[in-house]
XYZ file of C-alpha atoms in Angstrom:
182
model
C 59.995 -33.730 -0.787
C 56.362 -35.648 -1.721
C 53.795 -34.269 0.926
C 52.004 -37.882 3.343
C 49.000 -39.352 1.278
C 46.947 -37.968 3.883
C 47.333 -33.833 3.474
C 46.835 -34.532 -0.493
C 43.717 -35.743 -0.375
C 42.368 -32.686 2.881
C 43.540 -29.818 0.318
C 41.376 -30.839 -2.927
C 38.253 -31.787 0.304
C 38.820 -27.854 1.849
C 38.500 -26.033 -1.634
C 34.542 -28.386 -2.023
C 33.916 -27.399 1.818
C 34.561 -23.859 0.820
C 32.890 -23.717 -2.227
C 29.947 -25.462 -0.097
C 30.132 -23.087 2.721
C 29.850 -19.715 0.246
C 27.291 -21.676 -1.670
C 25.203 -21.747 1.012
C 26.389 -18.337 2.172
C 25.140 -17.026 -0.932
C 21.425 -18.989 -0.702
C 21.059 -17.682 2.540
C 21.360 -13.763 0.902
C 19.284 -14.789 -1.445
C 16.896 -16.081 0.785
C 17.107 -13.077 2.945
C 16.136 -10.993 0.467
C 19.669 -9.490 -0.152
C 21.556 -9.436 -3.535
C 24.800 -8.725 -2.856
C 26.666 -9.678 0.400
C 26.667 -6.150 0.598
C 23.539 -5.191 0.839
C 23.818 -8.001 3.944
C 25.854 -6.078 5.515
C 23.604 -3.075 5.757
C 24.308 -1.100 2.554
C 21.360 1.843 2.092
C 19.800 -0.135 -0.341
C 16.675 -1.113 1.053
C 13.935 -3.263 -0.490
C 10.508 -1.751 -1.242
C 7.912 -3.814 0.629
C 5.158 -5.414 -1.116
C 1.286 -5.793 1.282
C -1.167 -7.744 -0.501
C -4.395 -5.726 -1.628
C -7.962 -7.342 -1.149
C -11.569 -7.269 -1.650
C -14.064 -5.659 0.934
C -17.217 -4.379 1.352
C -17.912 -0.802 1.706
C -17.783 -0.484 6.106
C -15.410 -3.494 6.713
C -11.727 -2.491 7.258
C -8.574 -4.134 5.687
C -5.278 -4.524 6.843
C -2.288 -4.224 4.989
C 0.657 -6.795 6.052
C 2.590 -4.109 7.894
C -0.407 -2.707 10.110
C -1.735 0.434 8.537
C -5.500 -0.278 8.598
C -8.388 1.569 5.579
C -11.911 1.265 6.441
C -13.678 3.055 3.984
C -17.747 3.558 4.445
C -20.315 3.582 2.390
C -20.777 6.387 -0.413
C -23.260 8.650 0.442
C -25.262 11.270 -1.578
C -23.978 14.981 -0.374
C -25.361 18.601 -1.624
C -22.115 19.816 -3.880
C -21.818 23.417 -2.855
C -20.988 26.480 -4.963
C -17.378 25.528 -4.658
C -17.214 21.534 -6.190
C -15.259 21.363 -9.171
C -15.756 18.196 -10.824
C -19.765 19.058 -11.692
C -19.813 19.487 -15.771
C -20.809 15.510 -16.379
C -23.957 13.454 -15.468
C -24.487 11.067 -12.289
C -25.165 11.769 -8.399
C -22.627 12.871 -6.459
C -21.477 11.231 -3.568
C -19.246 11.148 -0.521
C -17.211 8.643 1.032
C -15.563 8.562 4.388
C -11.900 7.303 4.263
C -10.498 6.102 8.042
C -6.915 4.802 8.313
C -4.984 3.368 11.158
C -1.661 3.621 10.587
C -0.458 0.347 12.950
C 2.946 0.136 11.113
C 6.404 0.868 12.489
C 6.573 4.174 10.289
C 5.143 7.786 9.210
C 2.456 7.528 7.046
C 1.730 9.643 4.495
C -2.102 9.919 3.144
C -1.451 12.706 0.507
C 0.309 9.646 -0.934
C -2.940 7.613 -1.639
C -4.752 7.512 -5.104
C -9.138 5.819 -5.588
C -10.389 5.948 -8.534
C -14.124 5.030 -8.853
C -17.073 3.112 -11.473
C -20.370 3.474 -11.135
C -22.447 1.599 -12.908
C -19.967 0.486 -15.400
C -19.084 3.680 -15.720
C -15.941 5.231 -14.481
C -17.000 7.840 -11.938
C -15.688 11.712 -12.033
C -13.655 13.113 -8.453
C -15.145 16.005 -6.844
C -13.532 18.416 -5.403
C -14.515 21.129 -3.080
C -11.423 22.669 -0.763
C -14.536 24.277 1.376
C -15.745 21.001 2.130
C -12.500 19.787 2.515
C -12.996 16.999 -0.445
C -9.858 16.706 -2.415
C -8.690 13.834 -4.606
C -6.067 12.610 -1.792
C -5.917 12.343 1.931
C -4.092 15.198 3.813
C -0.886 16.645 3.613
C 0.088 15.547 7.190
C 2.180 12.689 8.655
C 0.626 10.292 10.750
C 3.459 8.829 13.443
C 2.531 4.854 14.259
C -0.438 4.462 16.222
C -1.966 7.749 14.375
C -5.549 7.751 13.054
C -5.994 9.779 9.895
C -9.843 10.341 8.357
C -10.736 11.765 5.237
C -13.851 12.223 2.392
C -12.990 11.710 -1.090
C -15.864 12.503 -3.477
C -17.130 11.184 -7.173
C -19.899 11.934 -9.684
C -21.394 8.737 -9.515
C -23.864 6.677 -12.761
C -25.885 5.172 -9.607
C -25.119 5.466 -5.815
C -26.093 2.115 -5.698
C -23.712 0.552 -7.717
C -20.002 1.616 -6.549
C -16.924 0.441 -6.635
C -12.980 2.250 -5.295
C -10.278 1.147 -6.132
C -7.685 2.773 -3.356
C -3.887 2.330 -3.096
C -2.931 4.042 0.336
C 0.621 5.196 -0.858
C 2.930 5.323 -3.636
C 4.779 2.316 -3.559
C 5.011 -1.217 -1.539
C 0.702 -1.579 -1.502
C -1.170 -3.653 -3.957
C -5.370 -2.125 -4.114
C -7.663 -2.908 -1.906
C -11.455 -2.836 -4.105
C -14.299 -1.928 -2.084
C -17.513 -2.520 -3.953
C -21.397 -2.188 -2.793
C -22.955 -5.520 -1.368
């Protein structure tokens, strides 16, 4: 027996509708950042966020997209102690105060911060001094949401009036913020 004409036309239409619905679902998953249906269902794979960096003058705060605030004070000359490591070359020792406010929803680990400096067109030498609490990164603690941490970095620079500091606040997900003298 041959099906009536209306049901023969309905079967291809249903296949087209099902294909369109599948395509729309796939596009929605891609737009939401999910690469597979399994990742949309709550699998353990979480894509790493990428928070845009920027440029600031020393003293200005920078806010990342997740609410992490970074503020770097103007470099100041300081008198190193006998325990200061990194003084082997020529230059002027400067100390730079870093303040970070965790406005994100997750804990922040300041020991994952990295910083490099350039002064007078020359890469600056990082200085450390355990007695003066100067390290090449932040302290090894976790800062909870709404918490604040402040610490000092130090460098041996060619020209203290011409310093550019590039900071990446944590491993993975953050683009650099570049601070410079006005």
